[in-house]
Amino acid sequence: MKKVITYGSFDLFHEGHYNILKNAKALGDYLIVGVTTEQYDETRGKLNIVDSLSERIENVKKSGFADEIIVEDHLGQKVEDIQKYGIDIFTVGSDWVGKFDYLKDFCEVVYLPRTQNISSSLLRGAGHPLVRIGIVGTGRIANRFMGEIHFVSGVEVTSVYNPHEGSAERFAKKWGIASFWTEFDAFLKEVDAVYVASPHETHYGYARRALDSSKHVLCEKPLTFSKAEAVELYGLAKKNGVVLLEAMKTAYCPGFNQLLGVARSGVIGAIRDVEAAFTRLLADGGREKTDEMYGGSFTEYGTYTILPIIKLMGKDFLDVQFSSILADNGIDLYTKAMFRYDKGLALAKTGVGVKTEGQLVIAGTNGYILAPSPWWLTKEFEVRYEDSSKIEKYATRFLGSGLRYELSDFVYLINGYEGRDYKLSAGESIAMASVMERFMATRPKYREKNEC
């Protein structure tokens, strides 16, 4: 008898889960299904689990394919189970290709194809439809997004859009996405939500068209290059009853929110200064150094450095001034944005051709907080005082590339839950757009373009 084993959360059971079990059963004579506990899902970075363990086990049982159901609750259990049950074939979906090759020392490993064109009308636990998401753009960030998607329950990437057909087709084939499009309106008809991961200057246009079609939008930063456009987009989202989030991963990660909580708790007294730096030395031929209109350090990294300033010092700054070191083509290799508040100061530093220490320092009347580079992927920080021997250290997990956190909150809000939009409010996003607008006004070519 050939024994097969597979594992999964099987949360909000849908057609894709059914087909995985069906295809797994077809590989042998006896199928064992391991259903993960909520606690184990959390340790492996799976977010937004809705159904209880008992509900998920019952749904697997109802499929009729499992000969035996077991519970997976710890790291290393797969090897134990393969040996314990005399397993011949281990199988999971193709979105995990390569991740379980280490099990080939114990049995055959088979990656099953994902189900395409999953229907959004399939009701899941709590009555929410599966969120079909379409990706706009096929570059670096879109690829990172695809690497994170399977860690969030209740969402499936079903379409990709790129005006260049070859790019769209290659991306869809690489990630097993059901359809690809070069016509944006046709693309919108196939999805419930859109992730905008295209070049900076296209964010506003794609987001507006999607919101006009009553699609939820998760848009990469910067959302827009003007305050008026940001106000328009959030107003349109409210009018059409859909969710709009700026995809600033730092804002949604647990460590950064813990840092904000400690800073606001009063342990360092009144906050009087915030300094945030984000610099990288990038290749000369890249978009960041060649795009004379939208390239440079502040358009690329400025949103990161503005975030803690707006969160801790507030949206109502009195003034902001920019000083930049420019390349021959006019893009900023290094920029300092200096903020003045009624009772405080702030400094944002960004660079693509100048390197400095990438830390975040929050200064107060009783002490300060130091978050080392890369603070935008917050894993640790320290609270320090006048007494140098007194240091309080904090540490937290930062999973994957961090995109799963923003996607988790996006799906959470789409499903009608409240209580997470404080992580990056519409007002804060609009304030950051106003800073970006002021910076872009310092660029002669951008100013000339918008005056025409």
CSV table of C-alpha atoms in Angstrom, one decimal:
chain,number,residue,atom,x,y,z
A,1,MET,CA,0.0,0.0,0.0
A,2,LYS,CA,1.4,3.4,-1.1
A,3,LYS,CA,1.0,6.0,1.7
A,4,VAL,CA,0.8,9.7,1.0
A,5,ILE,CA,0.9,12.6,3.5
A,6,THR,CA,0.1,16.3,3.1
A,7,TYR,CA,-0.2,19.3,5.5
A,8,GLY,CA,-1.9,22.6,5.6
A,9,SER,CA,-4.0,25.1,7.6
A,10,PHE,CA,-7.1,24.5,5.4
A,11,ASP,CA,-8.5,27.7,6.7
A,12,LEU,CA,-11.7,29.0,5.2
A,13,PHE,CA,-12.0,25.8,3.1
A,14,HIS,CA,-12.3,26.4,-0.7
A,15,GLU,CA,-12.0,24.8,-4.1
A,16,GLY,CA,-8.2,25.0,-4.0
A,17,HIS,CA,-8.0,23.0,-0.8
A,18,TYR,CA,-10.4,20.4,-2.2
A,19,ASN,CA,-8.3,19.9,-5.3
A,20,ILE,CA,-5.1,19.6,-3.3
A,21,LEU,CA,-6.6,16.8,-1.3
A,22,LYS,CA,-8.2,15.2,-4.4
A,23,ASN,CA,-4.8,15.2,-6.2
A,24,ALA,CA,-2.9,14.1,-3.1
A,25,LYS,CA,-5.3,11.1,-2.7
A,26,ALA,CA,-4.7,10.1,-6.4
A,27,LEU,CA,-1.0,9.7,-5.8
A,28,GLY,CA,-1.4,6.6,-3.6
A,29,ASP,CA,-3.7,4.3,-1.7
A,30,TYR,CA,-3.9,5.9,1.7
A,31,LEU,CA,-3.9,9.6,2.5
A,32,ILE,CA,-2.9,11.2,5.8
A,33,VAL,CA,-3.7,14.9,6.2
A,34,GLY,CA,-1.9,17.0,8.8
A,35,VAL,CA,-3.9,20.0,10.0
A,36,THR,CA,-1.9,22.7,11.7
A,37,THR,CA,-2.8,24.3,15.0
A,38,GLU,CA,-3.3,28.0,15.4
A,39,GLN,CA,-0.2,28.3,17.6
A,40,TYR,CA,2.0,26.5,15.1
A,41,ASP,CA,0.7,28.6,12.2
A,42,GLU,CA,1.7,31.7,14.2
A,43,THR,CA,5.2,30.5,14.7
A,44,ARG,CA,5.6,29.7,11.0
A,45,GLY,CA,4.3,33.2,10.0
A,46,LYS,CA,0.8,32.3,8.8
A,47,LEU,CA,-1.5,35.3,9.5
A,48,ASN,CA,-5.3,35.8,9.6
A,49,ILE,CA,-6.4,32.3,10.5
A,50,VAL,CA,-10.2,32.5,11.0
A,51,ASP,CA,-11.6,29.0,11.5
A,52,SER,CA,-10.9,27.0,14.6
A,53,LEU,CA,-8.8,23.8,14.5
A,54,SER,CA,-11.9,21.7,15.0
A,55,GLU,CA,-13.7,23.4,12.1
A,56,ARG,CA,-10.7,23.0,9.8
A,57,ILE,CA,-10.4,19.3,10.7
A,58,GLU,CA,-14.2,18.8,10.0
A,59,ASN,CA,-13.9,20.4,6.6
A,60,VAL,CA,-11.0,18.2,5.6
A,61,LYS,CA,-13.0,15.2,6.8
A,62,LYS,CA,-16.1,16.3,4.7
A,63,SER,CA,-13.9,16.3,1.6
A,64,GLY,CA,-14.0,12.5,1.7
A,65,PHE,CA,-10.3,12.1,0.6
A,66,ALA,CA,-8.5,11.8,4.0
A,67,ASP,CA,-8.1,8.3,5.3
A,68,GLU,CA,-6.6,9.6,8.5
A,69,ILE,CA,-6.3,13.1,9.9
A,70,ILE,CA,-3.5,14.2,12.3
A,71,VAL,CA,-2.6,17.5,14.0
A,72,GLU,CA,0.7,19.3,13.3
A,73,ASP,CA,1.8,21.4,16.2
A,74,HIS,CA,5.6,21.7,16.1
A,75,LEU,CA,8.7,22.2,13.9
A,76,GLY,CA,10.3,19.0,12.7
A,77,GLN,CA,7.1,17.0,12.9
A,78,LYS,CA,7.0,16.3,9.2
A,79,VAL,CA,10.2,14.2,9.4
A,80,GLU,CA,8.8,12.4,12.5
A,81,ASP,CA,5.5,11.6,10.8
A,82,ILE,CA,7.1,10.4,7.6
A,83,GLN,CA,9.1,7.9,9.6
A,84,LYS,CA,6.4,7.0,12.0
A,85,TYR,CA,3.7,6.3,9.4
A,86,GLY,CA,6.0,4.7,6.8
A,87,ILE,CA,5.2,7.4,4.2
A,88,ASP,CA,6.1,6.9,0.5
A,89,ILE,CA,5.1,10.4,-0.8
A,90,PHE,CA,5.0,13.8,0.8
A,91,THR,CA,3.0,16.4,-1.2
A,92,VAL,CA,2.0,20.0,-1.0
A,93,GLY,CA,1.0,22.8,-3.4
A,94,SER,CA,3.3,24.2,-6.0
A,95,ASP,CA,3.5,27.6,-4.2
A,96,TRP,CA,5.9,25.8,-1.9
A,97,VAL,CA,8.2,24.5,-4.6
A,98,GLY,CA,11.7,23.7,-3.3
A,99,LYS,CA,10.8,24.5,0.3
A,100,PHE,CA,10.5,20.8,1.3
A,101,ASP,CA,13.2,19.3,-0.9
A,102,TYR,CA,15.0,18.3,2.3
A,103,LEU,CA,12.4,15.6,2.8
A,104,LYS,CA,13.6,13.8,-0.3
A,105,ASP,CA,16.0,12.0,2.0
A,106,PHE,CA,13.0,10.3,3.6
A,107,CYS,CA,10.5,9.8,0.8
A,108,GLU,CA,9.4,11.1,-2.6
A,109,VAL,CA,8.3,14.8,-2.7
A,110,VAL,CA,5.6,15.9,-5.1
A,111,TYR,CA,4.5,19.6,-5.6
A,112,LEU,CA,0.9,19.7,-6.8
A,113,PRO,CA,-0.3,22.4,-9.2
A,114,ARG,CA,-2.4,25.2,-7.7
A,115,THR,CA,-6.1,25.6,-8.6
A,116,GLN,CA,-6.6,28.5,-11.0
A,117,ASN,CA,-9.7,30.7,-11.4
A,118,ILE,CA,-11.0,30.1,-7.9
A,119,SER,CA,-14.4,31.6,-7.6
A,120,SER,CA,-14.9,34.6,-5.3
A,121,SER,CA,-18.4,33.4,-4.7
A,122,LEU,CA,-17.1,30.4,-2.7
A,123,LEU,CA,-18.1,31.3,0.9
A,124,ARG,CA,-15.6,30.7,3.6
A,125,GLY,CA,-15.9,30.6,7.3
A,126,ALA,CA,-17.5,33.7,8.8
A,127,GLY,CA,-19.3,34.2,5.4
A,128,HIS,CA,-16.5,36.1,3.7
A,129,PRO,CA,-15.8,35.5,0.0
A,130,LEU,CA,-12.2,34.6,-1.0
A,131,VAL,CA,-10.5,37.9,-2.0
A,132,ARG,CA,-9.2,37.6,-5.6
A,133,ILE,CA,-6.4,40.0,-5.9
A,134,GLY,CA,-4.8,41.3,-9.1
A,135,ILE,CA,-1.2,42.6,-9.3
A,136,VAL,CA,-0.3,45.7,-11.3
A,137,GLY,CA,3.3,45.5,-12.3
A,138,THR,CA,5.8,42.6,-12.5
A,139,GLY,CA,9.0,44.1,-11.0
A,140,ARG,CA,11.0,43.4,-7.8
A,141,ILE,CA,8.4,44.3,-5.3
A,142,ALA,CA,5.7,42.2,-7.1
A,143,ASN,CA,7.9,39.2,-7.0
A,144,ARG,CA,8.5,39.7,-3.2
A,145,PHE,CA,4.7,40.0,-2.8
A,146,MET,CA,4.1,36.6,-4.5
A,147,GLY,CA,6.6,35.1,-2.0
A,148,GLU,CA,4.5,36.3,0.9
A,149,ILE,CA,1.0,35.7,-0.3
A,150,HIS,CA,0.6,32.1,0.9
A,151,PHE,CA,1.3,33.3,4.4
A,152,VAL,CA,-2.0,35.2,4.6
A,153,SER,CA,-5.3,33.3,4.8
A,154,GLY,CA,-8.3,34.3,2.7
A,155,VAL,CA,-6.6,35.8,-0.4
A,156,GLU,CA,-5.5,34.5,-3.8
A,157,VAL,CA,-3.6,36.2,-6.6
A,158,THR,CA,-5.6,35.4,-9.7
A,159,SER,CA,-4.5,38.0,-12.3
A,160,VAL,CA,-1.6,40.1,-13.2
A,161,TYR,CA,-1.5,43.3,-15.4
A,162,ASN,CA,1.4,44.8,-17.4
A,163,PRO,CA,1.0,46.9,-20.5
A,164,HIS,CA,3.9,44.8,-21.9
A,165,GLU,CA,2.5,41.4,-22.8
A,166,GLY,CA,5.7,39.5,-22.5
A,167,SER,CA,6.4,40.7,-19.0
A,168,ALA,CA,2.8,39.9,-17.9
A,169,GLU,CA,3.0,36.4,-19.4
A,170,ARG,CA,6.4,35.6,-17.9
A,171,PHE,CA,5.3,36.7,-14.4
A,172,ALA,CA,2.0,34.7,-14.6
A,173,LYS,CA,3.9,31.6,-15.7
A,174,LYS,CA,6.6,31.9,-13.1
A,175,TRP,CA,4.0,32.2,-10.2
A,176,GLY,CA,1.3,30.0,-11.6
A,177,ILE,CA,-1.2,32.8,-11.9
A,178,ALA,CA,-4.4,32.0,-13.8
A,179,SER,CA,-4.5,35.0,-16.2
A,180,PHE,CA,-2.5,38.0,-17.4
A,181,TRP,CA,-3.7,41.2,-19.0
A,182,THR,CA,-2.5,44.1,-21.1
A,183,GLU,CA,-5.9,45.8,-21.0
A,184,PHE,CA,-6.5,47.4,-17.6
A,185,ASP,CA,-10.3,47.6,-17.7
A,186,ALA,CA,-10.5,43.9,-18.6
A,187,PHE,CA,-8.1,43.1,-15.8
A,188,LEU,CA,-10.3,44.9,-13.3
A,189,LYS,CA,-13.3,42.8,-14.2
A,190,GLU,CA,-11.5,39.7,-13.0
A,191,VAL,CA,-10.5,40.8,-9.5
A,192,ASP,CA,-11.9,42.0,-6.2
A,193,ALA,CA,-8.8,44.0,-5.1
A,194,VAL,CA,-5.7,45.4,-6.7
A,195,TYR,CA,-2.1,45.6,-5.5
A,196,VAL,CA,-0.4,48.5,-7.3
A,197,ALA,CA,3.3,47.7,-7.7
A,198,SER,CA,4.1,49.6,-10.8
A,199,PRO,CA,6.6,52.6,-11.2
A,200,HIS,CA,6.0,55.5,-8.8
A,201,GLU,CA,4.5,57.9,-11.3
A,202,THR,CA,1.7,55.4,-12.3
A,203,HIS,CA,0.4,54.8,-8.7
A,204,TYR,CA,-2.2,57.5,-8.7
A,205,GLY,CA,-3.6,56.7,-12.1
A,206,TYR,CA,-4.0,52.9,-11.5
A,207,ALA,CA,-5.3,53.4,-8.0
A,208,ARG,CA,-7.9,55.9,-9.2
A,209,ARG,CA,-9.2,53.7,-12.0
A,210,ALA,CA,-9.4,50.7,-9.6
A,211,LEU,CA,-11.3,52.7,-7.0
A,212,ASP,CA,-13.6,54.1,-9.7
A,213,SER,CA,-14.5,50.5,-10.4
A,214,SER,CA,-15.2,49.8,-6.7
A,215,LYS,CA,-12.1,47.7,-6.2
A,216,HIS,CA,-10.1,47.6,-3.0
A,217,VAL,CA,-6.6,49.0,-3.5
A,218,LEU,CA,-3.3,48.3,-1.8
A,219,CYS,CA,-0.9,50.7,-3.4
A,220,GLU,CA,2.9,50.8,-3.0
A,221,LYS,CA,4.5,53.9,-1.6
A,222,PRO,CA,4.5,56.8,-2.5
A,223,LEU,CA,0.8,56.7,-3.0
A,224,THR,CA,0.8,60.0,-4.9
A,225,PHE,CA,3.1,63.0,-5.4
A,226,SER,CA,0.5,65.5,-4.3
A,227,LYS,CA,-1.7,66.1,-1.3
A,228,ALA,CA,-4.7,66.8,-3.5
A,229,GLU,CA,-4.4,63.5,-5.3
A,230,ALA,CA,-4.2,61.6,-2.0
A,231,VAL,CA,-7.3,63.4,-0.7
A,232,GLU,CA,-9.1,62.5,-3.9
A,233,LEU,CA,-8.2,58.8,-3.7
A,234,TYR,CA,-9.2,58.4,0.0
A,235,GLY,CA,-12.4,60.3,-0.8
A,236,LEU,CA,-13.2,58.0,-3.7
A,237,ALA,CA,-12.5,54.9,-1.6
A,238,LYS,CA,-15.0,56.2,1.1
A,239,LYS,CA,-17.6,57.1,-1.6
A,240,ASN,CA,-17.5,53.6,-3.1
A,241,GLY,CA,-17.2,51.7,0.2
A,242,VAL,CA,-13.9,50.1,-0.5
A,243,VAL,CA,-10.5,49.9,1.3
A,244,LEU,CA,-7.5,51.9,0.3
A,245,LEU,CA,-4.2,51.3,2.0
A,246,GLU,CA,-0.7,52.7,1.3
A,247,ALA,CA,1.6,49.7,1.2
A,248,MET,CA,4.2,50.9,3.7
A,249,LYS,CA,5.3,47.6,5.2
A,250,THR,CA,7.0,49.3,8.2
A,251,ALA,CA,3.7,50.8,9.4
A,252,TYR,CA,2.2,47.4,9.7
A,253,CYS,CA,5.0,45.3,11.3
A,254,PRO,CA,4.7,44.3,15.0
A,255,GLY,CA,8.1,45.6,16.0
A,256,PHE,CA,7.5,49.1,14.7
A,257,ASN,CA,4.2,49.3,16.4
A,258,GLN,CA,5.7,48.2,19.6
A,259,LEU,CA,8.4,50.9,19.2
A,260,LEU,CA,5.7,53.5,18.7
A,261,GLY,CA,3.8,52.3,21.8
A,262,VAL,CA,7.0,52.5,24.0
A,263,ALA,CA,7.8,56.0,22.7
A,264,ARG,CA,4.3,57.2,23.4
A,265,SER,CA,4.2,55.6,26.9
A,266,GLY,CA,6.1,58.4,28.5
A,267,VAL,CA,9.2,56.5,29.5
A,268,ILE,CA,11.4,58.9,27.6
A,269,GLY,CA,9.3,61.9,28.5
A,270,ALA,CA,8.0,64.4,26.0
A,271,ILE,CA,9.2,63.6,22.4
A,272,ARG,CA,11.1,66.5,21.1
A,273,ASP,CA,13.1,65.2,18.1
A,274,VAL,CA,13.0,62.3,15.6
A,275,GLU,CA,15.8,61.4,13.3
A,276,ALA,CA,15.4,58.7,10.7
A,277,ALA,CA,17.9,57.6,8.0
A,278,PHE,CA,17.6,55.1,5.1
A,279,THR,CA,20.5,55.0,2.6
A,280,ARG,CA,21.7,52.4,0.1
A,281,LEU,CA,24.5,52.5,-2.5
A,282,LEU,CA,22.7,51.6,-5.7
A,283,ALA,CA,24.1,50.7,-9.1
A,284,ASP,CA,24.5,53.6,-11.6
A,285,GLY,CA,22.3,52.0,-14.3
A,286,GLY,CA,19.2,51.5,-12.1
A,287,ARG,CA,16.0,53.4,-12.3
A,288,GLU,CA,16.7,55.2,-9.0
A,289,LYS,CA,19.7,56.9,-10.6
A,290,THR,CA,18.6,57.3,-14.2
A,291,ASP,CA,15.0,58.5,-14.0
A,292,GLU,CA,15.5,62.2,-14.0
A,293,MET,CA,11.8,62.9,-13.2
A,294,TYR,CA,11.0,60.3,-10.5
A,295,GLY,CA,14.3,58.7,-9.5
A,296,GLY,CA,16.6,59.7,-6.6
A,297,SER,CA,16.8,58.9,-2.9
A,298,PHE,CA,13.8,60.8,-1.5
A,299,THR,CA,11.2,59.5,-3.9
A,300,GLU,CA,12.6,56.0,-3.2
A,301,TYR,CA,13.1,56.0,0.5
A,302,GLY,CA,11.6,59.2,1.8
A,303,THR,CA,8.2,57.7,2.7
A,304,TYR,CA,10.0,55.3,5.1
A,305,THR,CA,11.8,58.2,6.9
A,306,ILE,CA,8.8,60.5,7.0
A,307,LEU,CA,6.6,57.7,8.6
A,308,PRO,CA,8.0,57.8,12.2
A,309,ILE,CA,8.2,61.6,12.1
A,310,ILE,CA,4.5,61.9,11.2
A,311,LYS,CA,3.5,59.1,13.6
A,312,LEU,CA,5.3,60.6,16.6
A,313,MET,CA,5.5,64.3,15.9
A,314,GLY,CA,2.2,64.7,14.2
A,315,LYS,CA,0.8,65.7,10.8
A,316,ASP,CA,0.8,69.4,11.5
A,317,PHE,CA,4.4,70.4,11.0
A,318,LEU,CA,5.1,74.2,10.7
A,319,ASP,CA,7.7,73.9,8.0
A,320,VAL,CA,9.9,71.4,6.1
A,321,GLN,CA,13.1,72.3,4.2
A,322,PHE,CA,15.1,70.1,1.9
A,323,SER,CA,18.8,70.1,1.2
A,324,SER,CA,20.2,67.7,-1.4
A,325,ILE,CA,23.4,66.5,-3.1
A,326,LEU,CA,22.5,66.1,-6.8
A,327,ALA,CA,23.9,64.0,-9.6
A,328,ASP,CA,24.7,65.5,-13.0
A,329,ASN,CA,21.3,64.5,-14.2
A,330,GLY,CA,19.5,66.3,-11.4
A,331,ILE,CA,18.4,63.4,-9.3
A,332,ASP,CA,19.2,63.6,-5.6
A,333,LEU,CA,22.0,61.2,-4.4
A,334,TYR,CA,21.4,62.3,-0.8
A,335,THR,CA,18.7,64.4,0.8
A,336,LYS,CA,18.0,65.8,4.2
A,337,ALA,CA,14.4,66.9,5.0
A,338,MET,CA,14.3,69.1,8.1
A,339,PHE,CA,11.0,69.5,9.9
A,340,ARG,CA,10.0,72.2,12.4
A,341,TYR,CA,7.2,71.7,14.9
A,342,ASP,CA,5.8,73.9,17.5
A,343,LYS,CA,7.7,72.0,20.2
A,344,GLY,CA,10.1,69.9,18.4
A,345,LEU,CA,12.3,69.1,15.4
A,346,ALA,CA,12.8,66.2,13.0
A,347,LEU,CA,15.2,65.1,10.4
A,348,ALA,CA,14.8,62.5,7.5
A,349,LYS,CA,17.9,61.4,5.6
A,350,THR,CA,17.8,59.4,2.4
A,351,GLY,CA,20.5,58.3,0.0
A,352,VAL,CA,21.2,56.3,-3.1
A,353,GLY,CA,24.8,57.5,-3.7
A,354,VAL,CA,25.8,58.5,-0.1
A,355,LYS,CA,26.0,56.0,2.7
A,356,THR,CA,25.3,56.8,6.4
A,357,GLU,CA,24.2,54.9,9.5
A,358,GLY,CA,20.6,53.9,8.9
A,359,GLN,CA,19.2,54.3,12.4
A,360,LEU,CA,16.1,55.8,14.0
A,361,VAL,CA,16.6,58.0,17.1
A,362,ILE,CA,13.6,59.3,19.1
A,363,ALA,CA,14.8,61.9,21.6
A,364,GLY,CA,12.7,62.8,24.7
A,365,THR,CA,13.0,64.9,27.8
A,366,ASN,CA,13.8,61.9,30.0
A,367,GLY,CA,15.7,59.6,27.6
A,368,TYR,CA,15.8,58.4,24.0
A,369,ILE,CA,15.0,55.3,21.8
A,370,LEU,CA,17.6,53.9,19.4
A,371,ALA,CA,16.5,51.5,16.7
A,372,PRO,CA,19.5,50.3,14.7
A,373,SER,CA,19.6,49.7,10.9
A,374,PRO,CA,17.5,48.4,9.4
A,375,TRP,CA,14.9,50.0,11.7
A,376,TRP,CA,12.3,49.9,8.9
A,377,LEU,CA,12.3,46.1,9.4
A,378,THR,CA,12.0,46.6,13.1
A,379,LYS,CA,13.4,43.6,15.0
A,380,GLU,CA,15.0,45.3,18.0
A,381,PHE,CA,15.4,48.7,19.7
A,382,GLU,CA,16.7,50.1,23.0
A,383,VAL,CA,15.5,52.7,25.5
A,384,ARG,CA,18.4,54.7,26.9
A,385,TYR,CA,18.7,57.3,29.7
A,386,GLU,CA,21.1,59.8,31.2
A,387,ASP,CA,22.4,57.0,33.3
A,388,SER,CA,24.3,55.1,30.7
A,389,SER,CA,24.2,51.8,32.7
A,390,LYS,CA,20.4,51.8,32.4
A,391,ILE,CA,19.4,50.3,29.0
A,392,GLU,CA,16.1,48.6,28.3
A,393,LYS,CA,16.2,46.2,25.3
A,394,TYR,CA,13.2,45.1,23.2
A,395,ALA,CA,13.1,42.5,20.5
A,396,THR,CA,10.4,41.1,18.3
A,397,ARG,CA,10.0,38.9,15.2
A,398,PHE,CA,10.0,40.3,11.7
A,399,LEU,CA,8.8,37.6,9.3
A,400,GLY,CA,9.7,37.2,5.7
A,401,SER,CA,10.1,40.5,3.8
A,402,GLY,CA,7.3,42.1,5.9
A,403,LEU,CA,4.8,42.3,3.1
A,404,ARG,CA,2.5,39.7,4.7
A,405,TYR,CA,1.7,42.2,7.5
A,406,GLU,CA,0.3,44.9,5.2
A,407,LEU,CA,-1.6,42.2,3.2
A,408,SER,CA,-3.0,40.7,6.4
A,409,ASP,CA,-4.4,44.1,7.5
A,410,PHE,CA,-5.7,44.8,4.0
A,411,VAL,CA,-7.7,41.5,3.9
A,412,TYR,CA,-8.8,42.1,7.5
A,413,LEU,CA,-10.3,45.5,6.6
A,414,ILE,CA,-11.9,44.2,3.4
A,415,ASN,CA,-13.7,41.6,5.5
A,416,GLY,CA,-15.3,44.4,7.5
A,417,TYR,CA,-13.3,44.2,10.7
A,418,GLU,CA,-12.2,47.4,12.4
A,419,GLY,CA,-9.3,48.4,14.6
A,420,ARG,CA,-6.2,48.1,12.3
A,421,ASP,CA,-6.4,51.3,10.2
A,422,TYR,CA,-4.7,53.2,12.9
A,423,LYS,CA,-1.4,51.7,11.8
A,424,LEU,CA,-1.4,54.1,8.8
A,425,SER,CA,-4.5,56.3,8.7
A,426,ALA,CA,-5.8,58.2,5.7
A,427,GLY,CA,-4.7,61.5,7.4
A,428,GLU,CA,-1.2,60.3,7.9
A,429,SER,CA,-0.9,59.0,4.3
A,430,ILE,CA,-2.2,62.4,3.0
A,431,ALA,CA,0.3,64.2,5.2
A,432,MET,CA,3.2,62.1,3.8
A,433,ALA,CA,1.9,63.0,0.3
A,434,SER,CA,2.1,66.7,1.1
A,435,VAL,CA,5.7,66.3,2.1
A,436,MET,CA,6.5,64.5,-1.1
A,437,GLU,CA,4.7,67.3,-3.0
A,438,ARG,CA,6.9,69.9,-1.4
A,439,PHE,CA,10.0,67.9,-2.3
A,440,MET,CA,9.0,67.4,-5.9
A,441,ALA,CA,8.5,71.2,-6.2
A,442,THR,CA,12.3,71.5,-5.7
A,443,ARG,CA,12.9,69.6,-9.0
A,444,PRO,CA,13.0,71.9,-12.0
A,445,LYS,CA,11.9,69.3,-14.5
A,446,TYR,CA,9.0,68.1,-12.4
A,447,ARG,CA,7.9,71.7,-11.8
A,448,GLU,CA,8.1,72.5,-15.5
A,449,LYS,CA,6.1,69.4,-16.4
A,450,ASN,CA,3.3,70.3,-14.0
A,451,GLU,CA,3.3,74.0,-15.1
A,452,CYS,CA,2.7,73.1,-18.8
